[in-house]
Amino acid sequence: MSLFERYLSLWVALCIVIGIGLGHLLPGAFEAIAALEIANVNLVVAGLIWLMIIPMLLRVDFGALHSLRQHWRGIGVTLVVNWAIKPFSMALLGTFFLGHLFAPMLPEGASSSYIAGLILLAAAPCTAMVFVWSNLVDGEPNYTLSQVALNDLIMVFAFAPLVALLLGVASIIVPWNTLALSVGLYIVVPVVISQLLRRALLRGGEKRLQHFLSAIGPISLASLLLTLVLLFGFQGEQIIRQPLVIVLIAVPILFQVYLNASIAYWLSRRFGVAWCVAGPSALIGASNFFELAVAAAISLFGLSSGAALATVVGVLVEVPVMLSIVALLKRTRRWYEKGISA
């Protein structure tokens, strides 16, 4: 894990400050950027999102899907957590905390927008950072790669229907045309481009691919941070008025992350999954593809929406929370292995 990735939460916090400051000093510039739209898609943000997502998808080898049988129990556990538990648990937690418990402390009428952002966050399983987390717990690389490839493939078909279902349950109007466009722009097209580029690079050998990934890695993170500056430039006035909002939004995210990591870890132990697979399974079950969530929230609800803000809070808490889960997994390894050997 690079120094830059390790302190991602710090950089996000700095982007909050910079974005709010620039939004206050240069409101006209941000309004001009917001106006650069075609079919509800902001062209500046779309370009930044592509620069974020495509380098991450380049790491995914869909050829790894042939190894699914080797780790079918671990794959099964993660699929259940990612697609049958996590999105629905987030919808419930978001509704409970933001729709009821914290509603009096939030801006009037904003709860549903924040909940929508949380649903978008939970409906997209993590893609790139999972490789970092898996490596930190000495995870089985073939399992991690095949699970990520399978999740990405499922996401192409399941993301839009799942989001539409949960937003409908949360009584939020779903702009189907925009949702379909978001899936095409931020899942299908990046997957196709990344896989074609991956094949072209691999013609020069694995080293060429790795060298290219190392070279464009900073571009991906820089694009993420620039997107956050734009988001907070539009959200600045609201945050200054109610800074507690970010803390309140973080509460259901934290509950959801630890809950789903625990469920995945417990189910893996229950079904006798090896620890080198159970660790990545818990981490994949807990983490989110926040780049996609941010892009979808902006497309569906706009740059200045509460949904976009909620997805950004997910970015803010991602690194420290996932590192804490890594530490917990390592400390409980003896307990875990004792249970599956009994």
mmCIF file of N, CA, C and O in Angstrom, residues 87-88 91-92 95 112-113 115-117 119-120 123 159-176 179 300-301:
data_model
loop_
_atom_site.group_PDB
_atom_site.id
_atom_site.type_symbol
_atom_site.label_atom_id
_atom_site.label_comp_id
_atom_site.label_asym_id
_atom_site.label_seq_id
_atom_site.Cartn_x
_atom_site.Cartn_y
_atom_site.Cartn_z
ATOM 1 N N PRO A 87 -26.614 -4.487 0.154
ATOM 2 C CA PRO A 87 -27.451 -3.366 -0.300
ATOM 3 C C PRO A 87 -28.708 -3.187 0.554
ATOM 4 O O PRO A 87 -29.119 -2.067 0.850
ATOM 5 N N PHE A 88 -29.317 -4.320 0.956
ATOM 6 C CA PHE A 88 -30.553 -4.255 1.726
ATOM 7 C C PHE A 88 -30.294 -3.802 3.162
ATOM 8 O O PHE A 88 -31.089 -3.049 3.736
ATOM 9 N N ALA A 91 -29.825 -0.080 3.065
ATOM 10 C CA ALA A 91 -31.106 0.612 2.928
ATOM 11 C C ALA A 91 -31.828 0.683 4.270
ATOM 12 O O ALA A 91 -32.387 1.725 4.640
ATOM 13 N N LEU A 92 -31.785 -0.422 5.023
ATOM 14 C CA LEU A 92 -32.436 -0.458 6.337
ATOM 15 C C LEU A 92 -31.724 0.455 7.328
ATOM 16 O O LEU A 92 -32.370 1.223 8.058
ATOM 17 N N THR A 95 -32.274 4.126 6.393
ATOM 18 C CA THR A 95 -33.625 4.562 6.735
ATOM 19 C C THR A 95 -33.774 4.753 8.239
ATOM 20 O O THR A 95 -34.388 5.727 8.694
ATOM 21 N N SER A 112 -33.951 11.608 2.387
ATOM 22 C CA SER A 112 -34.115 10.642 1.287
ATOM 23 C C SER A 112 -32.952 10.700 0.311
ATOM 24 O O SER A 112 -32.528 9.670 -0.232
ATOM 25 N N SER A 113 -32.409 11.886 0.089
ATOM 26 C CA SER A 113 -31.270 12.025 -0.820
ATOM 27 C C SER A 113 -30.024 11.363 -0.235
ATOM 28 O O SER A 113 -29.270 10.675 -0.944
ATOM 29 N N ILE A 115 -30.012 8.891 1.911
ATOM 30 C CA ILE A 115 -30.260 7.443 1.871
ATOM 31 C C ILE A 115 -29.989 6.899 0.473
ATOM 32 O O ILE A 115 -29.412 5.816 0.310
ATOM 33 N N ALA A 116 -30.393 7.654 -0.552
ATOM 34 C CA ALA A 116 -30.131 7.232 -1.930
ATOM 35 C C ALA A 116 -28.634 7.074 -2.178
ATOM 36 O O ALA A 116 -28.188 6.117 -2.824
ATOM 37 N N GLY A 117 -27.835 8.017 -1.661
ATOM 38 C CA GLY A 117 -26.386 7.919 -1.816
ATOM 39 C C GLY A 117 -25.826 6.686 -1.135
ATOM 40 O O GLY A 117 -24.938 6.008 -1.681
ATOM 41 N N ILE A 119 -27.418 3.873 -0.619
ATOM 42 C CA ILE A 119 -27.821 2.710 -1.414
ATOM 43 C C ILE A 119 -26.898 2.532 -2.615
ATOM 44 O O ILE A 119 -26.458 1.412 -2.921
ATOM 45 N N LEU A 120 -26.577 3.625 -3.290
ATOM 46 C CA LEU A 120 -25.645 3.550 -4.425
ATOM 47 C C LEU A 120 -24.282 3.043 -3.976
ATOM 48 O O LEU A 120 -23.618 2.268 -4.683
ATOM 49 N N ALA A 123 -24.506 -0.808 -3.309
ATOM 50 C CA ALA A 123 -24.869 -1.662 -4.444
ATOM 51 C C ALA A 123 -23.700 -1.950 -5.373
ATOM 52 O O ALA A 123 -23.844 -2.724 -6.321
ATOM 53 N N PHE A 159 -26.560 -4.008 -11.274
ATOM 54 C CA PHE A 159 -26.483 -2.726 -10.570
ATOM 55 C C PHE A 159 -27.746 -1.887 -10.768
ATOM 56 O O PHE A 159 -28.358 -1.416 -9.804
ATOM 57 N N ALA A 160 -28.157 -1.692 -12.016
ATOM 58 C CA ALA A 160 -29.318 -0.836 -12.291
ATOM 59 C C ALA A 160 -30.608 -1.389 -11.689
ATOM 60 O O ALA A 160 -31.324 -0.659 -10.994
ATOM 61 N N PRO A 161 -30.948 -2.669 -11.900
ATOM 62 C CA PRO A 161 -32.184 -3.184 -11.293
ATOM 63 C C PRO A 161 -32.166 -3.147 -9.764
ATOM 64 O O PRO A 161 -33.182 -2.825 -9.140
ATOM 65 N N LEU A 162 -31.028 -3.441 -9.173
ATOM 66 C CA LEU A 162 -30.929 -3.444 -7.713
ATOM 67 C C LEU A 162 -31.099 -2.032 -7.152
ATOM 68 O O LEU A 162 -31.841 -1.814 -6.180
ATOM 69 N N VAL A 163 -30.418 -1.068 -7.762
ATOM 70 C CA VAL A 163 -30.538 0.320 -7.318
ATOM 71 C C VAL A 163 -31.970 0.807 -7.488
ATOM 72 O O VAL A 163 -32.539 1.455 -6.598
ATOM 73 N N ALA A 164 -32.567 0.504 -8.631
ATOM 74 C CA ALA A 164 -33.947 0.931 -8.880
ATOM 75 C C ALA A 164 -34.904 0.334 -7.859
ATOM 76 O O ALA A 164 -35.807 1.017 -7.354
ATOM 77 N N LEU A 165 -34.723 -0.945 -7.543
ATOM 78 C CA LEU A 165 -35.569 -1.606 -6.547
ATOM 79 C C LEU A 165 -35.451 -0.930 -5.193
ATOM 80 O O LEU A 165 -36.461 -0.591 -4.561
ATOM 81 N N LEU A 166 -34.229 -0.712 -4.738
ATOM 82 C CA LEU A 166 -34.021 -0.161 -3.402
ATOM 83 C C LEU A 166 -34.406 1.317 -3.323
ATOM 84 O O LEU A 166 -34.917 1.767 -2.298
ATOM 85 N N LEU A 167 -34.167 2.061 -4.378
ATOM 86 C CA LEU A 167 -34.600 3.459 -4.377
ATOM 87 C C LEU A 167 -36.122 3.542 -4.376
ATOM 88 O O LEU A 167 -36.715 4.427 -3.752
ATOM 89 N N GLY A 168 -36.750 2.589 -5.068
ATOM 90 C CA GLY A 168 -38.205 2.548 -5.057
ATOM 91 C C GLY A 168 -38.764 2.217 -3.687
ATOM 92 O O GLY A 168 -39.736 2.811 -3.232
ATOM 93 N N VAL A 169 -38.107 1.280 -2.996
ATOM 94 C CA VAL A 169 -38.511 0.925 -1.637
ATOM 95 C C VAL A 169 -38.356 2.121 -0.713
ATOM 96 O O VAL A 169 -39.147 2.337 0.210
ATOM 97 N N ALA A 170 -37.315 2.911 -0.959
ATOM 98 C CA ALA A 170 -37.070 4.106 -0.144
ATOM 99 C C ALA A 170 -37.910 5.300 -0.608
ATOM 100 O O ALA A 170 -37.706 6.418 -0.153
ATOM 101 N N SER A 171 -38.851 5.043 -1.528
ATOM 102 C CA SER A 171 -39.770 6.072 -2.027
ATOM 103 C C SER A 171 -39.037 7.220 -2.716
ATOM 104 O O SER A 171 -39.355 8.391 -2.533
ATOM 105 N N ILE A 172 -38.018 6.872 -3.497
ATOM 106 C CA ILE A 172 -37.264 7.870 -4.257
ATOM 107 C C ILE A 172 -37.529 7.634 -5.746
ATOM 108 O O ILE A 172 -37.412 6.506 -6.229
ATOM 109 N N ILE A 173 -37.913 8.666 -6.458
ATOM 110 C CA ILE A 173 -38.209 8.530 -7.880
ATOM 111 C C ILE A 173 -36.938 8.164 -8.649
ATOM 112 O O ILE A 173 -35.900 8.821 -8.516
ATOM 113 N N VAL A 174 -37.022 7.114 -9.440
ATOM 114 C CA VAL A 174 -35.856 6.636 -10.187
ATOM 115 C C VAL A 174 -35.917 7.140 -11.629
ATOM 116 O O VAL A 174 -36.830 6.770 -12.376
ATOM 117 N N PRO A 175 -34.973 7.979 -12.049
ATOM 118 C CA PRO A 175 -34.906 8.390 -13.456
ATOM 119 C C PRO A 175 -34.249 7.278 -14.277
ATOM 120 O O PRO A 175 -33.027 7.219 -14.406
ATOM 121 N N TRP A 176 -35.073 6.404 -14.826
ATOM 122 C CA TRP A 176 -34.561 5.195 -15.474
ATOM 123 C C TRP A 176 -33.590 5.500 -16.613
ATOM 124 O O TRP A 176 -32.588 4.808 -16.782
ATOM 125 N N LEU A 179 -30.328 6.404 -15.112
ATOM 126 C CA LEU A 179 -29.713 5.232 -14.480
ATOM 127 C C LEU A 179 -29.098 4.305 -15.529
ATOM 128 O O LEU A 179 -27.969 3.831 -15.380
ATOM 129 N N LEU A 300 -27.396 10.811 -11.398
ATOM 130 C CA LEU A 300 -28.806 10.662 -11.040
ATOM 131 C C LEU A 300 -29.376 11.881 -10.332
ATOM 132 O O LEU A 300 -30.524 12.276 -10.566
ATOM 133 N N PHE A 301 -28.573 12.481 -9.440
ATOM 134 C CA PHE A 301 -29.119 13.511 -8.559
ATOM 135 C C PHE A 301 -28.408 14.865 -8.635
ATOM 136 O O PHE A 301 -28.891 15.839 -8.063
#
